[in-house]
Short mmCIF file of C-alpha atoms in Angstrom, two decimals:
data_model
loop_
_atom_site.label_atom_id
_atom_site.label_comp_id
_atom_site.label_asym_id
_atom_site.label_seq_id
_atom_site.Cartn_x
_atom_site.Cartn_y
_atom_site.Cartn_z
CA UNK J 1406 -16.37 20.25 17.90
CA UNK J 1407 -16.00 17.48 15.32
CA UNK J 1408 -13.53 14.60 15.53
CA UNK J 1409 -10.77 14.70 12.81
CA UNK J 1410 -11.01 12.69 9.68
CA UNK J 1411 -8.38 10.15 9.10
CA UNK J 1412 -7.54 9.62 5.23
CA UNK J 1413 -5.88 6.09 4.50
CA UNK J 1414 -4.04 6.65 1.34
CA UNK J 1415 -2.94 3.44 -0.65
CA UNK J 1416 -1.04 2.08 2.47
CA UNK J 1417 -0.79 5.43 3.86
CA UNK J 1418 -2.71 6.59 7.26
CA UNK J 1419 -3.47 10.55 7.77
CA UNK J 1420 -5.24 11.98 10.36
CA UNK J 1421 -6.11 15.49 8.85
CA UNK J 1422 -6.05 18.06 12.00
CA UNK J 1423 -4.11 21.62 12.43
CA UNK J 1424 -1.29 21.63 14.85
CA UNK J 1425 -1.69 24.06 17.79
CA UNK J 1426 1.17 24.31 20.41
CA UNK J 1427 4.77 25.27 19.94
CA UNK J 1428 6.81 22.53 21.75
CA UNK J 1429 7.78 19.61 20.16
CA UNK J 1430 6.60 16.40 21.78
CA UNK J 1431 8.41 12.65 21.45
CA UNK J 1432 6.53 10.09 18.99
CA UNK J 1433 5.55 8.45 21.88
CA UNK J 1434 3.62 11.57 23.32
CA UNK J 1435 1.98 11.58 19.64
CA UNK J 1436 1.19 8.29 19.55
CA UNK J 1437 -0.51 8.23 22.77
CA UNK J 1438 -2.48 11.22 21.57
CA UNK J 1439 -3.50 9.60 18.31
CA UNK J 1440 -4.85 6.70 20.27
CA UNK J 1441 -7.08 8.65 23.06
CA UNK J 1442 -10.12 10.39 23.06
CA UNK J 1443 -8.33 13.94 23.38
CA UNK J 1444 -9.35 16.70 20.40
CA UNK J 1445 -6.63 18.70 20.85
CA UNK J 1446 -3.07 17.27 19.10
CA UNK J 1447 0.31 17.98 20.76
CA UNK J 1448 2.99 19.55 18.40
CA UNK J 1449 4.54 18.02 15.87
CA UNK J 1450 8.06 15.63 15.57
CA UNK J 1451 9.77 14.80 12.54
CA UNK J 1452 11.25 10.90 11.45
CA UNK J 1453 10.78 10.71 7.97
CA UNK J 1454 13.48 7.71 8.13
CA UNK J 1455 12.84 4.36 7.33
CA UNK J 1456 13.60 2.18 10.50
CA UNK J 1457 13.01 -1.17 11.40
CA UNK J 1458 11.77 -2.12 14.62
CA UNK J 1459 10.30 -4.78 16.94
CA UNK J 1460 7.25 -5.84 17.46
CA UNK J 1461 5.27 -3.47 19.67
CA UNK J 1462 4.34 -4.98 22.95
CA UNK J 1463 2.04 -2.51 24.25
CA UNK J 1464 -0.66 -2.79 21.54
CA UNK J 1465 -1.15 -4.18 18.08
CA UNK J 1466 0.27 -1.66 15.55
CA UNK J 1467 -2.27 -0.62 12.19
CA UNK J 1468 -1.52 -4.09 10.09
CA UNK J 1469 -1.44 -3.97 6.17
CA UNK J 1470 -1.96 -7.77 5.12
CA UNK J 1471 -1.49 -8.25 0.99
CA UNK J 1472 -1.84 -10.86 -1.03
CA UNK J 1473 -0.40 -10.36 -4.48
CA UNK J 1474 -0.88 -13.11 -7.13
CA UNK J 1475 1.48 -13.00 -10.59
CA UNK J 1476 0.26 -14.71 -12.88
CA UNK J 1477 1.55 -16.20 -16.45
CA UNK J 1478 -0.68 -13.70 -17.90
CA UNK J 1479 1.18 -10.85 -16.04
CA UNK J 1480 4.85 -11.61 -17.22
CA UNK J 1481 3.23 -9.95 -20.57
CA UNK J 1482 0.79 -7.22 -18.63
CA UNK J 1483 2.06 -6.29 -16.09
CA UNK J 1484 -1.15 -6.18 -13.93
CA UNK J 1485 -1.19 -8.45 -11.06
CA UNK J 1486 -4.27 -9.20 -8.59
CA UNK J 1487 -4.15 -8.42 -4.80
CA UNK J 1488 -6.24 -8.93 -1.74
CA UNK J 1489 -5.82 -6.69 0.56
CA UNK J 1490 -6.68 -6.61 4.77
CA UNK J 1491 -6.19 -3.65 7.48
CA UNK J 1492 -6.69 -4.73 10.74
CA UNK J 1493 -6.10 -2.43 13.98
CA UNK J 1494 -7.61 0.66 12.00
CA UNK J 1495 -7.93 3.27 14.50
CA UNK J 1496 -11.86 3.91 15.68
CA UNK J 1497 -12.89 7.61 14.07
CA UNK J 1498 -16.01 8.83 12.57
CA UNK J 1499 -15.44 9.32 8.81
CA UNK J 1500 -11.78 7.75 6.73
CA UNK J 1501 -10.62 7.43 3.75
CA UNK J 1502 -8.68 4.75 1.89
CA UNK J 1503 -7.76 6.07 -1.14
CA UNK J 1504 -5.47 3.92 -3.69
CA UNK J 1505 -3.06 5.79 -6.22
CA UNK J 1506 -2.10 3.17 -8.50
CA UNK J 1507 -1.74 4.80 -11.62
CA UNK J 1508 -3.44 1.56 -13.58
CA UNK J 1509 -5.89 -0.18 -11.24
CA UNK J 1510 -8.73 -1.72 -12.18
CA UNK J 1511 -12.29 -3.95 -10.37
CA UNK J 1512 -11.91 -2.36 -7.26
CA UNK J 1513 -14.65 -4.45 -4.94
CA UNK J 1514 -14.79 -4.44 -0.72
CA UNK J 1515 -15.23 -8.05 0.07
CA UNK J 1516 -15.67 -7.55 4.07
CA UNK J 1517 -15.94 -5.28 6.56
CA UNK J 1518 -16.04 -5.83 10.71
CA UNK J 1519 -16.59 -3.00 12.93
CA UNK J 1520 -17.46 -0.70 10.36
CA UNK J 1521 -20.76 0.93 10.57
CA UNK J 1522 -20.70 1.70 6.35
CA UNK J 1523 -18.11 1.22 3.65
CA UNK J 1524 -18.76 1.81 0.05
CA UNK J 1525 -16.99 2.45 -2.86
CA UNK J 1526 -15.96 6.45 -4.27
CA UNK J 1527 -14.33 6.29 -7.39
CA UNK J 1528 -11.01 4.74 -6.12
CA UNK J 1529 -11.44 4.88 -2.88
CA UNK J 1530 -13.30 2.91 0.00
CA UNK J 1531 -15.36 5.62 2.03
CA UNK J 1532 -15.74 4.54 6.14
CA UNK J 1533 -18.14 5.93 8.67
CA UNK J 1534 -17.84 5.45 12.11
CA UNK J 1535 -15.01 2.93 12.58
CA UNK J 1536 -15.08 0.90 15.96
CA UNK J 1537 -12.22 -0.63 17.67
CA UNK J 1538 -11.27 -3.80 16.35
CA UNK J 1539 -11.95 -2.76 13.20
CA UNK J 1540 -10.92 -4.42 10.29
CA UNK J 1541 -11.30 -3.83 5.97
CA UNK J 1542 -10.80 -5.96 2.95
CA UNK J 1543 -10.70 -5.18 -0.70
CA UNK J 1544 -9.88 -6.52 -3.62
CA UNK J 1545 -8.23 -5.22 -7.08
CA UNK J 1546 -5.91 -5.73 -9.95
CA UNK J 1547 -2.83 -3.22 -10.38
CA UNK J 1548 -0.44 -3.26 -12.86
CA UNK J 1549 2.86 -2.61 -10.70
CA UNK J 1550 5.27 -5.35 -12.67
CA UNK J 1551 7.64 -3.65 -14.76
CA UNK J 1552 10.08 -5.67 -17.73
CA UNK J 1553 13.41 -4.38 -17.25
CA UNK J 1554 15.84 -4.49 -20.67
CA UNK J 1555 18.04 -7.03 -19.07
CA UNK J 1556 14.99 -9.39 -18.99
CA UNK J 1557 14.07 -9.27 -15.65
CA UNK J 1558 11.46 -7.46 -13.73
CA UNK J 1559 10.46 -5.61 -10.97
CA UNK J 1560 7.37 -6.01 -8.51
CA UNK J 1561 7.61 -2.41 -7.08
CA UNK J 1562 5.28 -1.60 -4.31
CA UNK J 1563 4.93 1.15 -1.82
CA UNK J 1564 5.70 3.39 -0.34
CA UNK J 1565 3.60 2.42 3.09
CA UNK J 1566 3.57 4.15 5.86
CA UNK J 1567 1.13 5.50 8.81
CA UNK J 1568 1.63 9.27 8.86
CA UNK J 1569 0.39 11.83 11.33
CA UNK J 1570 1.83 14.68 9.43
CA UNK J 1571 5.10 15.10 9.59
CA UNK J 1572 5.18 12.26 11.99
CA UNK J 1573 5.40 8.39 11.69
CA UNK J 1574 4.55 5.40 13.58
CA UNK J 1575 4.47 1.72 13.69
CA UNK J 1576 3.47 -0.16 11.14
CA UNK J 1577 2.90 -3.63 10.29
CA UNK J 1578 3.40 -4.94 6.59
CA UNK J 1579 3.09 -8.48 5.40
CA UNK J 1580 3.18 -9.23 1.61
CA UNK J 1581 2.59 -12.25 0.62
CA UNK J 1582 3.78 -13.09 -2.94
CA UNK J 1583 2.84 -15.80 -5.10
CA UNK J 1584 4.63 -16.83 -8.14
CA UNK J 1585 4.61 -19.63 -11.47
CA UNK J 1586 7.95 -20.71 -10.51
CA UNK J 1587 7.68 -22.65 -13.66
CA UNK J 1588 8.62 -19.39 -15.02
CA UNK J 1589 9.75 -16.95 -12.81
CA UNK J 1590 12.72 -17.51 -10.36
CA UNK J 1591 13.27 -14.91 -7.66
CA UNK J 1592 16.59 -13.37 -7.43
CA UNK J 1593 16.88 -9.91 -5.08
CA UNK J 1594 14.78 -8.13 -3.24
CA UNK J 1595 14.97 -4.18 -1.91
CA UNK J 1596 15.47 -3.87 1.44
CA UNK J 1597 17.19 -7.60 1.45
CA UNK J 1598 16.46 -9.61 4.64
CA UNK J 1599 17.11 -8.11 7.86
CA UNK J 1600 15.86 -7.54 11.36
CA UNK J 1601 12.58 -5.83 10.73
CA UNK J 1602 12.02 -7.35 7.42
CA UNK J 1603 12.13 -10.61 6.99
CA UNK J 1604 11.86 -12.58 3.64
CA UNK J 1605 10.47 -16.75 3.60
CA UNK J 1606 10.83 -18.20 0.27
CA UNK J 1607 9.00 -21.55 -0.78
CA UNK J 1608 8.84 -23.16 -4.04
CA UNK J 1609 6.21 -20.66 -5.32
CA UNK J 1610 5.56 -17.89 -2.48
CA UNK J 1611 7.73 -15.32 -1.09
CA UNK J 1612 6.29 -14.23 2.40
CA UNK J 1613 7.39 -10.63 4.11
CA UNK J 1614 6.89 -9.58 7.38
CA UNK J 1615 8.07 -6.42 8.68
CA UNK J 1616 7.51 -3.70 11.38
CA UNK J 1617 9.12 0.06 10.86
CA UNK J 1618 8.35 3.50 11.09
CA UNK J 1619 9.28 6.01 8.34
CA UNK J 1620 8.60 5.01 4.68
CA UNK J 1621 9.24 1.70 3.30
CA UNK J 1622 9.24 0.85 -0.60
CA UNK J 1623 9.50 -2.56 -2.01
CA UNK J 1624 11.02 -4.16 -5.03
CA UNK J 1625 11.04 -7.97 -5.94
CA UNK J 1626 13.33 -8.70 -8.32
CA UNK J 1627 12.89 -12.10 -11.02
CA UNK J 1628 13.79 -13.43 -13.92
CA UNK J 1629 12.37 -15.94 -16.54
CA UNK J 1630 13.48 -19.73 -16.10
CA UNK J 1631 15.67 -20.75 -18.74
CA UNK J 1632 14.52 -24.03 -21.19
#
């Protein structure tokens, strides 16, 4: 019997395995699951919703860390550059990170740890045999900021999420976003500051850290400093 392969997709984590029982267990009996050495997955739960949560105590939850950089160059483009970490991946044989940004462009893996072999697929990062303690780092240019009519614009991101099918579990975003606030002033963001997502603004850098299950999309909202 082979172990399942886990597909990473954008900020998205899959492990691809049928479901074989008829009960339906608690996301903590999944979880636990997900994290052993067991072949055989429980049945599934559904929580689709986006929810905000603490920290988790018991271990470190799979940890997105982005780095986006706008430049003056992308208030006309659109296309913004971004480093991008996991850490915590979970140990398997064989995953996938695959990245859906319709316009993306100079994909390049600038460090591995605990990875046997990573290399590049067309746009995606193939992974064989993943150890504990794991962790990946690419980087990339996406065009993902959007002029509005009204002037401003939009840094839309997401959405992330870990995902056993039809099941979700903690994750661990931070974004950190870097500005020309010579010419860009942040206004809004979607979800605004909250427990669970937290926004820290400095005079060029808006810095996001949140934990939540479900779904989460993310829109930055600016407009151009007036002369």
């Amino acid at each position: 019997m082979t172990m399942p392969r886990s597909l990473l997709t954008l900020l998205f984590l899959f492990v691809l395995t049928p479901l074989q029982a008829d009960t339906t267990p608690s996301a903590n009996e999944l979880e636990k699951w997900f994290m052993s050495d067991e072949l055989t997955p429980p049945t599934k739960s559904s929580d689709s919703h986006l929810t905000f949560i603490p920290a988790p105590t018991d271990k470190p939850a799979l940890h997105s860390i982005n780095e986006i950089t706008i430049t003056p160059q992308s208030i006309k483009t659109g296309w913004v550059d971004l480093m991008q970490c996991y850490q915590h991946l979970d140990p398997v044989p064989e995953m996938e990170v695959v990245y859906n940004y319709k316009t993306m462009r100079k994909l390049t893996i600038v460090n591995s740890r605990n990875i046997e072999k990573a290399f590049l697929k067309g746009q995606s990062v193939q992974l064989e045999n993943v150890q504990k303690n794991a962790q990946l780092c690419i980087s990339t240019e996406i065009r993902i900021f959007y002029k509005n009519k009204d002037g401003s614009l939009n840094l839309m991101n997401g959405p992330f999420h870990r995902q056993f099918l039809d099941s979700f579990f903690p994750f661990h975003l931070t974004l950190k976003i870097t500005y020309p606030s010579a010419k860009l002033k942040f206004i809004s963001s979607k979800p605004k500051t909250q427990f669970g997502f937290v926004i820290k603004q400095s005079a060029n850098t808006l810095l996001i850290d949140s934990y939540f299950t479900g779904k989460l999309y993310t829109e930055i909202t600016f407009k151009p400093n007036q002369y």
